[in-house]
Amino acid sequence: MTNSFTLQQHNIEVTNIVRNARPAKLYQEALAYEPEAAIADSGAIMVRSGEKTGRSPSDKRIVKHPDSEQDVWWGSVNVAVDEHTFEINRERAIDYLNTKDKLYVVDGFGGWDENERIKVRIICTRPYHALFMWNMLIRPTPEQLAEFGDPDYVVFNAGQFPANRYTMGMTSKTSVDLSFEEQEVVILGTEYAGEMKKGIFTVMNYIMPKKGVLSMHCSANEGDDGDVSIFFGLSGTGKTTLSADARRKLIGDDEHCWTDDGVFNIEGGCYAKAIDLSAEKEPEIYAAIKFGTVLENVVYDDYTHAVDYSDTTYTQNTRASYPIEYIPNAKIPCVGGHPKNIILLTADAFGVLPPVSKLTPEQAMYHFISGYTAKVAGTEMGVTEPQATFSACFGAAFMVWHPSKYAELLAEKMEEHGASAWLVNTGWTGGPFGIGSRINLPYTRAIIDAIHNGDLDNVDYVTDPIFGLAVPTSCPNVPDNLLIPKNTWSDAAAYDKQAEKLANLFIDNFEAYKEGSSEAIINAGPKL
């Protein structure tokens, strides 16, 4: 506790402030004040996030202000809120924070590149939220904390207190509001910790492209030769799992930026899905579940406190938050050179797309802008089974500019640094969801290994007749039959029908992005 530390500049008068407490202290606080906190047999702390167990994207708001109005991609992703309403919600949050006897503050950095990082302050009421952001932000040294000064962005997390549904523009008791001008995030009506993390990511997605830096919803790792791979994909497609590779150094699992010097991780930790987690399938992540790790909404044995990772009583979106150094081969500091391989991950619920295909630059842009995957159950509230979805740049929910802004930056950097692009399907084979089966993780890992080893550079390829993708006919440690999706279906006509259905979905979705896209990119999509 820092007695001289004050939040008066934020109009908060509470004097009992726990600032940048270490995990042991926050464990003690959580066990005292979190009603359902418990310690797992692994040493991790188990907590409940309350009613909300996933993000609430429909309740996200951005302040419409003359200084940033022309930059923002307004619509269903970035819903506008006026300055006055933001001020009402901020006042509501601050009033609530001022009712507390004790508050928790985490001051940390967003971004490992010291030239690009931002200073972030989290103000919250729950020890669990403080420990979560202690893990997810880059932790300052004592010297850096002493000289921290004023933060660049402040998150007021009053998630235990609801928004007023009668306030103009509010659609529920949940509201996550962001002002680029005030440099503040206000959270009301949700205690799901991921809202804080993604709020900072949204901030970076605004300020980085203004500087010519590409912000990306991706994981990244590095081989022994310094070759960097980045993995684009939504939650559930394998970003975290596939980037945690014992033979490569982990740069980060979710959020990165690509500068003129290379890539850097925005975060100081990882936020992994814990459903069906096992030491056999995901050994690096499983081993990271230890003292200091936060386990959200998991079910455990009352006697042994052993976690049942297959139990989805509370949610399918069970999660683990841990410092990145808990992955034994993490690269600290989390920075790397320019990527050699760009891997676009999709979990195709239709069972149509090949497990791996090599993309032309134009196809890479087309599939990056399209961002096709299946929305995996539990990632968002109300989603109980996979649904086909398109999310521009594989992360539209966090993008602030029009997707073309990020696509142009990616195209420029790929061309400048000669990166190869691949589409990897981690979804279904032998039929759609409900009939086929999920592609075995060992096969996907073998495909990623083949990309890194250059094994796919000198094999025969065939062209998919509808999607135009170059599909390898062989890959080490992967059955040849699996590589051509139609061969895995018992009914070839049913496959053709599904492929046509998916192609039409791609074509219809891309209508919104034709303006601003070159003819070459438009023509890189499927053809019927």
Short mmCIF file of C-alpha atoms in Angstrom, two decimals:
data_model
loop_
_atom_site.label_atom_id
_atom_site.label_comp_id
_atom_site.label_asym_id
_atom_site.label_seq_id
_atom_site.Cartn_x
_atom_site.Cartn_y
_atom_site.Cartn_z
CA MET A 1 0.00 0.00 0.00
CA THR A 2 1.29 3.48 -0.88
CA ASN A 3 0.02 5.91 1.75
CA SER A 4 0.96 9.04 -0.18
CA PHE A 5 -0.80 7.88 -3.34
CA THR A 6 -4.06 9.65 -4.12
CA LEU A 7 -6.81 9.51 -6.74
CA GLN A 8 -8.03 13.04 -6.10
CA GLN A 9 -7.11 14.11 -9.62
CA HIS A 10 -9.81 11.67 -10.75
CA ASN A 11 -12.33 13.12 -8.24
CA ILE A 12 -12.02 10.03 -6.07
CA GLU A 13 -11.69 10.75 -2.35
CA VAL A 14 -11.12 7.21 -1.07
CA THR A 15 -7.85 7.14 0.87
CA ASN A 16 -7.42 3.38 1.44
CA ILE A 17 -5.85 2.47 -1.90
CA VAL A 18 -4.04 -0.77 -2.67
CA ARG A 19 -1.73 0.13 -5.56
CA ASN A 20 0.18 -2.40 -7.66
CA ALA A 21 -0.09 -5.10 -5.01
CA ARG A 22 1.73 -8.35 -5.69
CA PRO A 23 -0.23 -11.58 -6.22
CA ALA A 24 0.22 -12.80 -2.62
CA LYS A 25 -1.39 -9.62 -1.27
CA LEU A 26 -4.20 -9.78 -3.82
CA TYR A 27 -4.81 -13.46 -2.97
CA GLN A 28 -5.23 -12.41 0.65
CA GLU A 29 -7.61 -9.61 -0.35
CA ALA A 30 -9.59 -11.87 -2.69
CA LEU A 31 -10.06 -14.59 -0.07
CA ALA A 32 -11.27 -11.94 2.37
CA TYR A 33 -13.54 -9.93 0.08
CA GLU A 34 -14.43 -12.04 -2.97
CA PRO A 35 -17.45 -14.12 -1.90
CA GLU A 36 -16.66 -17.18 -4.03
CA ALA A 37 -12.85 -17.00 -4.30
CA ALA A 38 -10.94 -20.23 -3.65
CA ILE A 39 -7.45 -21.58 -4.26
CA ALA A 40 -7.10 -24.44 -6.74
CA ASP A 41 -4.87 -27.44 -6.02
CA SER A 42 -2.47 -26.00 -8.60
CA GLY A 43 -2.09 -22.76 -6.61
CA ALA A 44 -4.16 -20.62 -9.00
CA ILE A 45 -6.94 -18.49 -7.57
CA MET A 46 -10.48 -19.29 -8.73
CA VAL A 47 -13.04 -16.48 -8.99
CA ARG A 48 -16.47 -15.81 -10.43
CA SER A 49 -17.13 -12.87 -12.75
CA GLY A 50 -20.80 -12.62 -11.81
CA GLU A 51 -23.73 -12.53 -14.20
CA LYS A 52 -21.60 -11.70 -17.25
CA THR A 53 -19.17 -14.44 -18.25
CA GLY A 54 -18.22 -12.97 -21.64
CA ARG A 55 -17.88 -9.64 -23.39
CA SER A 56 -20.94 -7.50 -24.16
CA PRO A 57 -20.05 -6.05 -27.59
CA SER A 58 -23.50 -4.55 -28.18
CA ASP A 59 -23.02 -2.35 -25.09
CA LYS A 60 -19.71 -0.79 -26.20
CA ARG A 61 -19.82 2.94 -26.93
CA ILE A 62 -17.32 5.49 -28.29
CA VAL A 63 -17.72 9.22 -27.74
CA LYS A 64 -18.48 11.08 -30.95
CA HIS A 65 -16.21 14.11 -30.82
CA PRO A 66 -15.11 16.53 -33.60
CA ASP A 67 -11.44 15.67 -33.01
CA SER A 68 -11.86 11.95 -33.76
CA GLU A 69 -15.25 11.70 -35.48
CA GLN A 70 -13.80 11.41 -39.00
CA ASP A 71 -11.42 8.63 -37.97
CA VAL A 72 -13.95 6.20 -36.49
CA TRP A 73 -15.69 3.41 -38.41
CA TRP A 74 -19.16 4.16 -37.05
CA GLY A 75 -21.85 1.48 -37.14
CA SER A 76 -22.76 -1.67 -35.27
CA VAL A 77 -19.18 -2.17 -34.04
CA ASN A 78 -18.45 1.40 -32.95
CA VAL A 79 -21.71 2.83 -31.62
CA ALA A 80 -21.63 6.55 -30.96
CA VAL A 81 -22.41 8.14 -27.62
CA ASP A 82 -22.49 11.89 -26.98
CA GLU A 83 -20.10 13.62 -24.58
CA HIS A 84 -22.85 14.44 -22.09
CA THR A 85 -23.94 10.81 -21.76
CA PHE A 86 -20.32 9.75 -21.29
CA GLU A 87 -19.99 12.31 -18.51
CA ILE A 88 -23.14 10.96 -16.83
CA ASN A 89 -21.77 7.42 -16.92
CA ARG A 90 -18.35 8.50 -15.69
CA GLU A 91 -19.98 10.45 -12.84
CA ARG A 92 -22.04 7.37 -11.99
CA ALA A 93 -18.89 5.22 -11.91
CA ILE A 94 -16.92 7.71 -9.81
CA ASP A 95 -19.82 8.14 -7.37
CA TYR A 96 -19.91 4.37 -6.93
CA LEU A 97 -16.14 4.12 -6.47
CA ASN A 98 -16.37 6.84 -3.82
CA THR A 99 -18.77 4.69 -1.75
CA LYS A 100 -16.05 2.07 -1.23
CA ASP A 101 -13.84 1.81 1.84
CA LYS A 102 -11.00 0.48 -0.25
CA LEU A 103 -10.01 0.65 -3.93
CA TYR A 104 -7.44 -1.20 -6.01
CA VAL A 105 -5.19 0.52 -8.54
CA VAL A 106 -2.94 -1.06 -11.14
CA ASP A 107 -0.55 1.21 -13.01
CA GLY A 108 1.16 -0.48 -15.93
CA PHE A 109 2.11 -0.24 -19.57
CA GLY A 110 0.40 -1.20 -22.80
CA GLY A 111 3.14 -2.14 -25.31
CA TRP A 112 6.64 -3.60 -24.89
CA ASP A 113 8.19 -1.13 -27.34
CA GLU A 114 9.28 1.73 -25.11
CA ASN A 115 8.87 4.16 -28.00
CA GLU A 116 5.21 3.25 -28.52
CA ARG A 117 3.90 2.14 -25.12
CA ILE A 118 1.14 3.92 -23.23
CA LYS A 119 0.76 4.32 -19.47
CA VAL A 120 -2.49 2.79 -18.20
CA ARG A 121 -4.23 3.17 -14.83
CA ILE A 122 -6.89 0.69 -13.70
CA ILE A 123 -9.17 1.76 -10.83
CA CYS A 124 -11.38 -1.05 -9.55
CA THR A 125 -13.22 -2.43 -6.52
CA ARG A 126 -12.43 -6.15 -6.76
CA PRO A 127 -9.06 -7.73 -5.90
CA TYR A 128 -9.71 -10.21 -8.72
CA HIS A 129 -9.84 -7.40 -11.26
CA ALA A 130 -6.60 -5.94 -9.90
CA LEU A 131 -4.80 -9.29 -10.12
CA PHE A 132 -6.19 -9.87 -13.62
CA MET A 133 -4.79 -6.56 -14.89
CA TRP A 134 -1.57 -7.04 -12.93
CA ASN A 135 -1.16 -10.11 -15.12
CA MET A 136 -2.36 -8.53 -18.38
CA LEU A 137 -0.57 -5.17 -18.33
CA ILE A 138 3.21 -4.90 -18.55
CA ARG A 139 4.35 -4.67 -14.95
CA PRO A 140 6.54 -1.66 -14.15
CA THR A 141 9.70 -2.00 -12.11
CA PRO A 142 9.72 -0.21 -8.71
CA GLU A 143 11.76 2.55 -10.34
CA GLN A 144 9.30 2.90 -13.23
CA LEU A 145 6.38 2.95 -10.79
CA ALA A 146 8.01 5.69 -8.71
CA GLU A 147 8.34 7.80 -11.86
CA PHE A 148 5.01 6.75 -13.40
CA GLY A 149 3.40 10.20 -13.16
CA ASP A 150 0.05 10.80 -14.84
CA PRO A 151 -1.37 7.93 -16.90
CA ASP A 152 -2.17 8.26 -20.58
CA TYR A 153 -5.44 6.34 -20.18
CA VAL A 154 -7.59 5.60 -17.13
CA VAL A 155 -10.08 2.73 -16.76
CA PHE A 156 -12.83 3.36 -14.21
CA ASN A 157 -14.13 -0.13 -13.49
CA ALA A 158 -17.40 0.24 -11.58
CA GLY A 159 -18.72 -2.98 -13.07
CA GLN A 160 -20.64 -3.97 -9.93
CA PHE A 161 -22.85 -0.89 -10.43
CA PRO A 162 -25.31 -0.79 -13.35
CA ALA A 163 -25.74 1.83 -15.99
CA ASN A 164 -29.05 3.68 -15.81
CA ARG A 165 -31.11 2.20 -18.64
CA TYR A 166 -33.04 5.46 -18.94
CA THR A 167 -29.87 7.38 -19.79
CA MET A 168 -29.93 8.35 -23.47
CA GLY A 169 -28.24 5.72 -25.64
CA MET A 170 -28.17 2.96 -23.04
CA THR A 171 -29.64 -0.37 -24.19
CA SER A 172 -29.12 -2.34 -20.99
CA LYS A 173 -27.64 -2.02 -17.50
CA THR A 174 -24.23 -2.72 -19.06
CA SER A 175 -22.18 0.01 -20.70
CA VAL A 176 -18.51 0.13 -21.68
CA ASP A 177 -17.73 3.68 -22.80
CA LEU A 178 -14.50 5.02 -24.32
CA SER A 179 -13.49 8.63 -24.91
CA PHE A 180 -10.35 9.27 -26.94
CA GLU A 181 -10.43 12.93 -26.00
CA GLU A 182 -10.75 12.37 -22.23
CA GLN A 183 -8.53 9.28 -22.56
CA GLU A 184 -10.81 7.30 -20.30
CA VAL A 185 -12.75 4.03 -20.26
CA VAL A 186 -15.84 3.67 -18.06
CA ILE A 187 -17.25 0.22 -17.21
CA LEU A 188 -20.71 -0.22 -15.69
CA GLY A 189 -22.89 -3.28 -15.24
CA THR A 190 -20.39 -6.05 -16.07
CA GLU A 191 -17.71 -7.67 -13.93
CA TYR A 192 -16.21 -9.71 -16.78
CA ALA A 193 -12.52 -8.84 -16.55
CA GLY A 194 -11.94 -9.14 -20.31
CA GLU A 195 -13.71 -5.79 -20.82
CA MET A 196 -10.71 -3.98 -19.28
CA LYS A 197 -8.20 -5.81 -21.43
CA LYS A 198 -10.15 -5.25 -24.65
CA GLY A 199 -10.78 -1.62 -23.74
CA ILE A 200 -7.03 -0.98 -23.78
CA PHE A 201 -6.70 -2.96 -27.02
CA THR A 202 -9.36 -0.72 -28.60
CA VAL A 203 -7.36 2.31 -27.51
CA MET A 204 -4.23 0.92 -29.19
CA ASN A 205 -6.27 0.13 -32.31
CA TYR A 206 -7.01 3.84 -32.57
CA ILE A 207 -3.75 5.54 -31.69
CA MET A 208 -1.29 3.15 -33.40
CA PRO A 209 -2.58 3.38 -37.03
CA LYS A 210 -2.49 7.18 -36.72
CA LYS A 211 1.30 6.73 -36.44
CA GLY A 212 1.58 4.23 -39.31
CA VAL A 213 1.83 1.30 -36.88
CA LEU A 214 -0.37 -1.74 -37.58
CA SER A 215 -2.25 -2.97 -34.49
CA MET A 216 -3.32 -6.60 -34.79
CA HIS A 217 -5.59 -9.12 -33.04
CA CYS A 218 -3.04 -11.90 -33.31
CA SER A 219 -0.54 -14.07 -31.48
CA ALA A 220 3.15 -14.18 -32.38
CA ASN A 221 6.14 -16.44 -31.85
CA GLU A 222 9.74 -16.72 -33.02
CA GLY A 223 11.96 -19.58 -34.16
CA ASP A 224 15.60 -20.18 -33.33
CA ASP A 225 16.62 -18.36 -36.50
CA GLY A 226 14.66 -15.26 -35.49
CA ASP A 227 11.86 -16.02 -37.94
CA VAL A 228 8.62 -14.52 -36.62
CA SER A 229 5.13 -15.87 -37.32
CA ILE A 230 1.92 -14.07 -36.50
CA PHE A 231 -1.41 -15.84 -36.11
CA PHE A 232 -4.61 -13.91 -36.81
CA GLY A 233 -7.87 -15.30 -35.51
CA LEU A 234 -10.84 -14.76 -33.27
CA SER A 235 -11.24 -16.42 -29.87
CA GLY A 236 -11.44 -20.18 -30.20
CA THR A 237 -9.56 -20.47 -33.49
CA GLY A 238 -6.26 -21.43 -31.85
CA LYS A 239 -4.25 -18.20 -31.51
CA THR A 240 -3.16 -18.92 -27.96
CA THR A 241 -2.86 -22.70 -28.35
CA LEU A 242 -0.83 -22.69 -31.58
CA SER A 243 1.50 -19.87 -30.59
CA ALA A 244 2.41 -21.70 -27.34
CA ASP A 245 4.97 -23.97 -29.01
CA ALA A 246 7.75 -25.59 -27.01
CA ARG A 247 10.11 -25.27 -30.00
CA ARG A 248 9.56 -21.54 -30.49
CA LYS A 249 9.72 -18.47 -28.27
CA LEU A 250 6.35 -16.87 -27.46
CA ILE A 251 6.14 -13.14 -28.14
CA GLY A 252 2.46 -12.96 -27.18
CA ASP A 253 -0.90 -14.66 -27.51
CA ASP A 254 -3.45 -12.02 -28.49
CA GLU A 255 -2.51 -8.39 -29.21
CA HIS A 256 0.45 -7.01 -31.16
CA CYS A 257 1.69 -4.08 -33.20
CA TRP A 258 3.91 -4.09 -36.30
CA THR A 259 6.23 -1.09 -36.53
CA ASP A 260 9.11 -0.19 -38.86
CA ASP A 261 11.35 -2.18 -36.51
CA GLY A 262 9.26 -5.36 -36.15
CA VAL A 263 6.49 -6.60 -33.86
CA PHE A 264 5.82 -6.04 -30.19
CA ASN A 265 3.28 -7.47 -27.77
CA ILE A 266 0.81 -5.02 -26.25
CA GLU A 267 0.29 -7.14 -23.13
CA GLY A 268 2.26 -8.52 -20.21
CA GLY A 269 0.22 -11.68 -19.90
CA CYS A 270 -1.94 -14.28 -21.61
CA TYR A 271 -5.68 -14.88 -21.42
CA ALA A 272 -6.28 -18.46 -22.47
CA LYS A 273 -9.52 -20.35 -22.91
CA ALA A 274 -9.61 -23.08 -20.28
CA ILE A 275 -12.42 -25.30 -21.60
CA ASP A 276 -11.20 -28.90 -21.91
CA LEU A 277 -7.67 -27.80 -21.00
CA SER A 278 -5.30 -30.74 -20.52
CA ALA A 279 -1.60 -31.35 -20.01
CA GLU A 280 -1.58 -33.60 -23.07
CA LYS A 281 -3.15 -31.18 -25.56
CA GLU A 282 -1.79 -27.86 -24.29
CA PRO A 283 1.14 -28.57 -21.96
CA GLU A 284 2.55 -25.02 -21.87
CA ILE A 285 -0.78 -23.45 -20.95
CA TYR A 286 -1.67 -26.21 -18.49
CA ALA A 287 1.65 -25.74 -16.69
CA ALA A 288 1.01 -21.98 -16.44
CA ILE A 289 -1.98 -22.62 -14.15
CA LYS A 290 -0.18 -22.01 -10.85
CA PHE A 291 0.20 -19.41 -8.09
CA GLY A 292 -0.59 -15.98 -9.53
CA THR A 293 -2.88 -17.29 -12.26
CA VAL A 294 -6.53 -16.22 -12.23
CA LEU A 295 -9.05 -18.91 -13.17
CA GLU A 296 -12.45 -17.49 -14.11
CA ASN A 297 -15.75 -19.31 -13.68
CA VAL A 298 -14.31 -22.82 -13.46
CA VAL A 299 -15.86 -25.71 -11.52
CA TYR A 300 -13.76 -27.53 -8.94
CA ASP A 301 -14.00 -30.44 -6.51
CA ASP A 302 -14.99 -29.21 -3.04
CA TYR A 303 -12.63 -31.64 -1.32
CA THR A 304 -9.47 -31.60 -3.49
CA HIS A 305 -9.95 -28.23 -5.22
CA ALA A 306 -8.94 -29.93 -8.47
CA VAL A 307 -10.46 -28.10 -11.46
CA ASP A 308 -12.77 -29.92 -13.85
CA TYR A 309 -11.93 -28.12 -17.08
CA SER A 310 -14.66 -29.96 -18.96
CA ASP A 311 -17.44 -28.65 -16.68
CA THR A 312 -19.29 -25.74 -18.28
CA THR A 313 -21.85 -25.21 -15.51
CA TYR A 314 -21.15 -21.47 -15.34
CA THR A 315 -20.00 -20.84 -18.91
CA GLN A 316 -18.18 -22.38 -21.85
CA ASN A 317 -15.93 -19.33 -21.71
CA THR A 318 -13.81 -20.43 -18.75
CA ARG A 319 -10.52 -18.55 -18.79
CA ALA A 320 -7.02 -18.41 -17.31
CA SER A 321 -5.03 -15.18 -16.95
CA TYR A 322 -1.32 -15.44 -16.19
CA PRO A 323 1.89 -13.43 -16.69
CA ILE A 324 3.56 -14.24 -19.99
CA GLU A 325 6.72 -15.39 -18.20
CA TYR A 326 4.70 -18.37 -16.91
CA ILE A 327 5.19 -19.77 -20.42
CA PRO A 328 8.73 -21.18 -20.08
CA ASN A 329 9.87 -20.15 -23.57
CA ALA A 330 8.37 -16.65 -23.51
CA LYS A 331 10.60 -14.04 -25.10
CA ILE A 332 11.21 -11.20 -22.64
CA PRO A 333 11.04 -8.38 -23.63
CA CYS A 334 8.17 -9.42 -25.91
CA VAL A 335 9.45 -8.00 -29.18
CA GLY A 336 10.57 -9.58 -32.44
CA GLY A 337 11.63 -8.85 -35.98
CA HIS A 338 9.47 -8.56 -39.08
CA PRO A 339 7.15 -11.56 -39.62
CA LYS A 340 8.12 -14.21 -42.16
CA ASN A 341 4.78 -16.04 -42.08
CA ILE A 342 1.29 -14.57 -41.73
CA ILE A 343 -1.14 -17.31 -40.67
CA LEU A 344 -4.86 -16.57 -40.87
CA LEU A 345 -6.74 -18.97 -38.57
CA THR A 346 -10.38 -19.86 -39.10
CA ALA A 347 -12.64 -22.41 -37.44
CA ASP A 348 -14.87 -23.27 -40.41
CA ALA A 349 -18.12 -24.67 -39.03
CA PHE A 350 -19.23 -25.65 -42.54
CA GLY A 351 -16.37 -28.15 -42.98
CA VAL A 352 -15.57 -26.66 -46.39
CA LEU A 353 -12.21 -24.89 -46.20
CA PRO A 354 -8.98 -26.92 -46.42
CA PRO A 355 -6.83 -27.41 -43.30
CA VAL A 356 -4.11 -25.35 -45.00
CA SER A 357 -3.78 -23.31 -48.17
CA LYS A 358 -1.19 -20.85 -49.42
CA LEU A 359 -2.50 -17.39 -50.24
CA THR A 360 -1.50 -14.87 -52.87
CA PRO A 361 -1.06 -11.31 -51.55
CA GLU A 362 -4.50 -10.46 -52.94
CA GLN A 363 -6.11 -13.51 -51.32
CA ALA A 364 -4.42 -12.61 -48.04
CA MET A 365 -6.04 -9.18 -48.14
CA TYR A 366 -9.42 -10.63 -49.13
CA HIS A 367 -9.45 -13.14 -46.26
CA PHE A 368 -8.00 -10.63 -43.80
CA ILE A 369 -10.78 -8.14 -44.59
CA SER A 370 -13.39 -10.93 -44.53
CA GLY A 371 -12.24 -12.43 -41.24
CA TYR A 372 -14.36 -15.58 -41.53
CA THR A 373 -14.64 -18.03 -38.64
CA ALA A 374 -17.18 -19.68 -36.37
CA LYS A 375 -18.08 -17.74 -33.26
CA VAL A 376 -17.24 -20.31 -30.61
CA ALA A 377 -19.73 -20.94 -27.83
CA GLY A 378 -19.20 -18.91 -24.68
CA THR A 379 -16.95 -16.16 -26.03
CA GLU A 380 -19.86 -13.73 -26.04
CA MET A 381 -23.06 -13.63 -24.02
CA GLY A 382 -25.94 -15.57 -25.57
CA VAL A 383 -23.86 -17.67 -27.98
CA THR A 384 -24.42 -21.33 -27.06
CA GLU A 385 -23.23 -23.09 -30.24
CA PRO A 386 -20.84 -22.19 -33.08
CA GLN A 387 -22.19 -19.74 -35.63
CA ALA A 388 -20.68 -18.74 -38.95
CA THR A 389 -19.54 -15.14 -38.70
CA PHE A 390 -17.39 -12.58 -40.48
CA SER A 391 -15.29 -10.21 -38.41
CA ALA A 392 -13.16 -7.78 -40.41
CA CYS A 393 -9.42 -8.02 -39.72
CA PHE A 394 -10.17 -11.04 -37.51
CA GLY A 395 -11.17 -8.64 -34.75
CA ALA A 396 -13.81 -6.14 -35.91
CA ALA A 397 -15.17 -5.84 -32.36
CA PHE A 398 -11.95 -4.04 -31.36
CA MET A 399 -11.21 -2.09 -34.55
CA VAL A 400 -11.79 1.66 -34.54
CA TRP A 401 -10.81 2.70 -38.07
CA HIS A 402 -12.43 1.30 -41.21
CA PRO A 403 -11.02 -2.20 -41.90
CA SER A 404 -9.33 -0.91 -45.06
CA LYS A 405 -6.97 1.13 -42.86
CA TYR A 406 -5.60 -2.02 -41.20
CA ALA A 407 -5.64 -4.01 -44.47
CA GLU A 408 -3.60 -1.34 -46.27
CA LEU A 409 -1.03 -1.28 -43.48
CA LEU A 410 -0.80 -5.09 -43.52
CA ALA A 411 -0.39 -5.17 -47.32
CA GLU A 412 2.37 -2.55 -47.18
CA LYS A 413 4.30 -4.35 -44.48
CA MET A 414 3.90 -7.81 -46.06
CA GLU A 415 5.17 -6.51 -49.38
CA GLU A 416 8.04 -4.56 -47.85
CA HIS A 417 9.28 -7.53 -45.80
CA GLY A 418 8.38 -10.42 -48.15
CA ALA A 419 6.06 -12.27 -45.77
CA SER A 420 4.19 -15.40 -46.90
CA ALA A 421 0.49 -15.81 -46.09
CA TRP A 422 -1.42 -18.98 -45.21
CA LEU A 423 -5.04 -19.80 -44.41
CA VAL A 424 -5.28 -22.54 -41.75
CA ASN A 425 -8.64 -24.07 -40.89
CA THR A 426 -8.80 -25.38 -37.32
CA GLY A 427 -12.53 -26.13 -37.67
CA TRP A 428 -14.46 -29.07 -38.99
CA THR A 429 -13.70 -31.91 -41.40
CA GLY A 430 -15.87 -34.72 -42.80
CA GLY A 431 -18.97 -32.55 -42.61
CA PRO A 432 -20.29 -29.41 -40.95
CA PHE A 433 -20.61 -28.83 -37.21
CA GLY A 434 -22.95 -31.48 -35.84
CA ILE A 435 -21.97 -34.07 -38.46
CA GLY A 436 -18.22 -33.81 -38.99
CA SER A 437 -15.53 -33.56 -36.34
CA ARG A 438 -13.05 -30.89 -35.29
CA ILE A 439 -9.69 -31.26 -37.02
CA ASN A 440 -7.33 -32.98 -34.58
CA LEU A 441 -4.98 -30.53 -32.88
CA PRO A 442 -1.87 -32.68 -33.59
CA TYR A 443 -2.61 -32.41 -37.33
CA THR A 444 -2.93 -28.63 -37.08
CA ARG A 445 0.33 -28.45 -35.14
CA ALA A 446 1.99 -30.58 -37.86
CA ILE A 447 0.74 -28.12 -40.49
CA ILE A 448 2.16 -25.16 -38.54
CA ASP A 449 5.47 -27.04 -38.18
CA ALA A 450 5.51 -27.67 -41.95
CA ILE A 451 5.00 -23.94 -42.61
CA HIS A 452 7.86 -23.04 -40.28
CA ASN A 453 10.17 -25.74 -41.62
CA GLY A 454 9.53 -24.84 -45.25
CA ASP A 455 8.11 -28.32 -45.93
CA LEU A 456 5.25 -26.87 -47.98
CA ASP A 457 7.52 -24.94 -50.32
CA ASN A 458 8.28 -27.90 -52.59
CA VAL A 459 5.10 -29.99 -52.67
CA ASP A 460 2.39 -30.26 -55.31
CA TYR A 461 -0.63 -27.99 -55.04
CA VAL A 462 -4.15 -28.15 -56.45
CA THR A 463 -6.50 -25.21 -56.87
CA ASP A 464 -9.83 -25.27 -55.08
CA PRO A 465 -12.43 -24.83 -57.86
CA ILE A 466 -14.64 -22.39 -55.93
CA PHE A 467 -12.37 -20.56 -53.50
CA GLY A 468 -9.32 -20.49 -55.78
CA LEU A 469 -7.04 -21.50 -52.92
CA ALA A 470 -3.73 -23.29 -53.52
CA VAL A 471 -4.05 -26.48 -51.48
CA PRO A 472 -1.01 -28.74 -50.84
CA THR A 473 -1.57 -32.40 -51.66
CA SER A 474 0.86 -33.61 -49.01
CA CYS A 475 2.16 -32.44 -45.63
CA PRO A 476 4.41 -34.30 -43.19
CA ASN A 477 2.50 -36.08 -40.39
CA VAL A 478 -0.91 -35.19 -41.87
CA PRO A 479 -3.04 -37.74 -43.79
CA ASP A 480 -3.20 -36.77 -47.48
CA ASN A 481 -6.94 -37.41 -47.49
CA LEU A 482 -7.49 -34.72 -44.82
CA LEU A 483 -5.92 -31.98 -46.95
CA ILE A 484 -8.68 -32.01 -49.59
CA PRO A 485 -11.93 -31.32 -47.66
CA LYS A 486 -14.27 -32.92 -50.22
CA ASN A 487 -12.43 -36.23 -49.82
CA THR A 488 -13.37 -36.37 -46.12
CA TRP A 489 -17.12 -36.13 -46.78
CA SER A 490 -19.18 -39.28 -47.35
CA ASP A 491 -21.53 -37.32 -49.62
CA ALA A 492 -19.69 -35.34 -52.32
CA ALA A 493 -22.88 -33.60 -53.48
CA ALA A 494 -23.57 -32.42 -49.94
CA TYR A 495 -20.05 -30.97 -49.82
CA ASP A 496 -20.61 -29.09 -53.09
CA LYS A 497 -23.83 -27.64 -51.72
CA GLN A 498 -22.12 -26.51 -48.50
CA ALA A 499 -19.19 -25.01 -50.44
CA GLU A 500 -21.59 -23.03 -52.61
CA LYS A 501 -23.44 -21.84 -49.49
CA LEU A 502 -20.24 -20.67 -47.82
CA ALA A 503 -19.01 -19.00 -51.04
CA ASN A 504 -22.24 -17.01 -51.22
CA LEU A 505 -21.78 -15.90 -47.62
CA PHE A 506 -18.27 -14.66 -48.46
CA ILE A 507 -19.50 -12.83 -51.56
CA ASP A 508 -22.42 -11.19 -49.75
CA ASN A 509 -20.24 -10.15 -46.83
CA PHE A 510 -17.59 -8.56 -49.05
CA GLU A 511 -20.13 -6.25 -50.72
CA ALA A 512 -19.59 -3.85 -47.81
CA TYR A 513 -15.84 -3.70 -48.51
CA LYS A 514 -15.77 -3.48 -52.31
CA GLU A 515 -15.51 0.28 -52.18
CA GLY A 516 -11.89 0.97 -51.34
CA SER A 517 -10.69 -2.48 -52.40
CA SER A 518 -8.77 -3.03 -55.64
CA GLU A 519 -10.14 -5.21 -58.44
CA ALA A 520 -7.36 -7.70 -57.70
CA ILE A 521 -8.50 -8.08 -54.08
CA ILE A 522 -12.19 -8.32 -55.05
CA ASN A 523 -11.36 -11.00 -57.62
CA ALA A 524 -9.40 -12.99 -55.02
CA GLY A 525 -12.65 -14.19 -53.44
CA PRO A 526 -14.67 -17.30 -54.30
CA LYS A 527 -16.30 -17.67 -57.72
CA LEU A 528 -19.51 -19.52 -58.50
#
